[in-house]
Short mmCIF file of C-alpha atoms in Angstrom, two decimals:
data_model
loop_
_atom_site.label_atom_id
_atom_site.label_comp_id
_atom_site.label_asym_id
_atom_site.label_seq_id
_atom_site.Cartn_x
_atom_site.Cartn_y
_atom_site.Cartn_z
CA MET L 1172 36.92 -14.82 38.11
CA LYS L 1173 33.77 -15.14 36.01
CA ALA L 1174 33.58 -13.53 32.57
CA LYS L 1175 30.73 -11.05 32.14
CA GLN L 1176 27.95 -12.16 29.84
CA SER L 1177 27.03 -9.85 27.01
CA ALA L 1178 23.77 -7.96 27.55
CA GLU L 1179 22.55 -8.54 23.98
CA PRO L 1180 20.96 -11.93 23.27
CA LYS L 1181 22.18 -14.04 20.39
CA TYR L 1182 19.61 -15.11 17.81
CA GLU L 1183 19.77 -18.36 15.88
CA PHE L 1184 17.56 -18.56 12.80
CA ILE L 1185 16.41 -21.98 11.61
CA GLN L 1186 15.20 -22.48 8.05
CA PRO L 1187 12.06 -24.65 7.71
CA ARG L 1188 12.67 -28.03 6.10
CA ASP L 1189 10.79 -26.87 2.96
CA GLY L 1190 12.61 -23.53 2.90
CA ILE L 1191 11.23 -20.03 3.24
CA HIS L 1192 8.33 -19.23 0.94
CA ASN L 1193 8.90 -16.12 -1.14
CA ILE L 1194 5.75 -14.20 -1.98
CA TYR L 1195 5.41 -11.22 -4.33
CA ALA L 1196 2.87 -8.58 -3.35
CA ASN L 1197 1.80 -5.26 -4.81
CA HIS L 1198 -1.26 -4.81 -2.61
CA VAL L 1199 -1.46 -4.62 1.20
CA ASN L 1200 -4.48 -4.59 3.48
CA ALA L 1201 -4.72 -4.66 7.27
CA MET L 1202 -7.22 -5.37 10.01
CA TRP L 1203 -6.75 -5.55 13.76
CA THR L 1204 -8.14 -6.45 17.14
CA ALA L 1205 -7.20 -5.25 20.60
CA HIS L 1206 -4.63 -8.07 20.72
CA ASP L 1207 -2.97 -8.20 17.31
CA VAL L 1208 -2.77 -6.90 13.76
CA ARG L 1209 -3.22 -8.95 10.58
CA ILE L 1210 -1.59 -7.76 7.35
CA THR L 1211 -2.71 -9.41 4.12
CA PHE L 1212 -0.41 -9.23 1.10
CA GLY L 1213 -1.87 -9.74 -2.35
CA GLU L 1214 -1.13 -9.34 -6.02
CA LEU L 1215 -3.13 -7.40 -8.56
CA VAL L 1216 -3.95 -10.07 -11.13
CA LYS L 1217 -6.61 -8.39 -13.28
CA LEU L 1218 -7.78 -4.91 -14.12
CA THR L 1219 -11.18 -4.46 -15.74
CA GLU L 1220 -11.63 -1.03 -17.26
CA SER L 1221 -14.80 0.90 -16.53
CA VAL L 1222 -17.65 0.46 -18.97
CA SER L 1223 -20.47 3.04 -19.15
CA LYS L 1224 -21.65 3.34 -15.52
CA SER L 1225 -19.68 0.36 -14.16
CA PRO L 1226 -16.58 1.34 -12.20
CA ARG L 1227 -13.09 0.08 -12.88
CA VAL L 1228 -12.44 -3.22 -11.06
CA PHE L 1229 -9.08 -4.23 -9.58
CA THR L 1230 -8.93 -7.98 -8.88
CA VAL L 1231 -6.43 -8.79 -6.13
CA GLU L 1232 -5.46 -12.35 -5.28
CA ASP L 1233 -4.48 -12.70 -1.63
CA ARG L 1234 -1.09 -14.41 -1.33
CA VAL L 1235 -0.38 -14.53 2.40
CA ALA L 1236 -1.57 -13.05 5.69
CA VAL L 1237 0.72 -12.33 8.63
CA THR L 1238 -0.77 -11.89 12.08
CA MET L 1239 1.45 -10.41 14.77
CA ALA L 1240 1.27 -8.99 18.27
CA TRP L 1241 1.11 -5.20 18.55
CA THR L 1242 4.63 -5.13 19.99
CA GLU L 1243 5.98 -6.77 16.81
CA ALA L 1244 3.98 -4.33 14.67
CA LYS L 1245 5.58 -1.46 16.62
CA LEU L 1246 9.06 -2.92 16.06
CA MET L 1247 8.31 -3.30 12.34
CA ASN L 1248 7.09 0.30 12.27
CA ASN L 1249 10.45 1.39 13.69
CA MET L 1250 12.42 -0.81 11.27
CA LEU L 1251 10.75 0.17 7.97
CA PRO L 1252 11.76 3.87 7.95
CA GLU L 1253 15.40 2.85 8.44
CA ILE L 1254 15.22 0.35 5.56
CA LEU L 1255 13.51 2.88 3.26
CA ALA L 1256 15.99 5.64 4.15
CA SER L 1257 18.93 3.33 3.44
CA PHE L 1258 17.50 2.35 0.05
CA GLU L 1259 16.65 5.93 -0.92
CA SER L 1260 20.09 7.21 0.09
CA LYS L 1261 21.60 4.88 -2.52
CA ASN L 1262 18.87 4.96 -5.18
CA GLY L 1263 16.99 8.23 -4.81
CA GLU L 1264 13.54 8.97 -3.50
CA ILE L 1265 10.82 6.40 -4.12
CA LYS L 1266 7.92 8.21 -5.72
CA LEU L 1267 4.48 6.76 -5.17
CA PRO L 1268 2.73 6.06 -8.47
CA VAL L 1269 -0.44 7.82 -9.51
CA VAL L 1270 -3.15 5.36 -10.51
CA PRO L 1271 -4.56 6.59 -13.83
#
């Protein structure tokens, strides 16, 4: 008698030889096509205050861009609310800052 195979696939994750690159980001931007979405993560590295009629300038250094298929973006969209809810249940609501 054959044993039934489990319906859920097993995933094996392989670390790159150089390791996973950790990137800090406090700025996110996105663009898309009919086929995929590209999310660019950057870090605010300089803030120039406004002078007379010149506006305030935020200088963001792009750190990494991730391009993914729309199906992966949809899966990420489903995953993020669960992650945020889990964090907030333990640490309280995350309040979005007001930029002065």
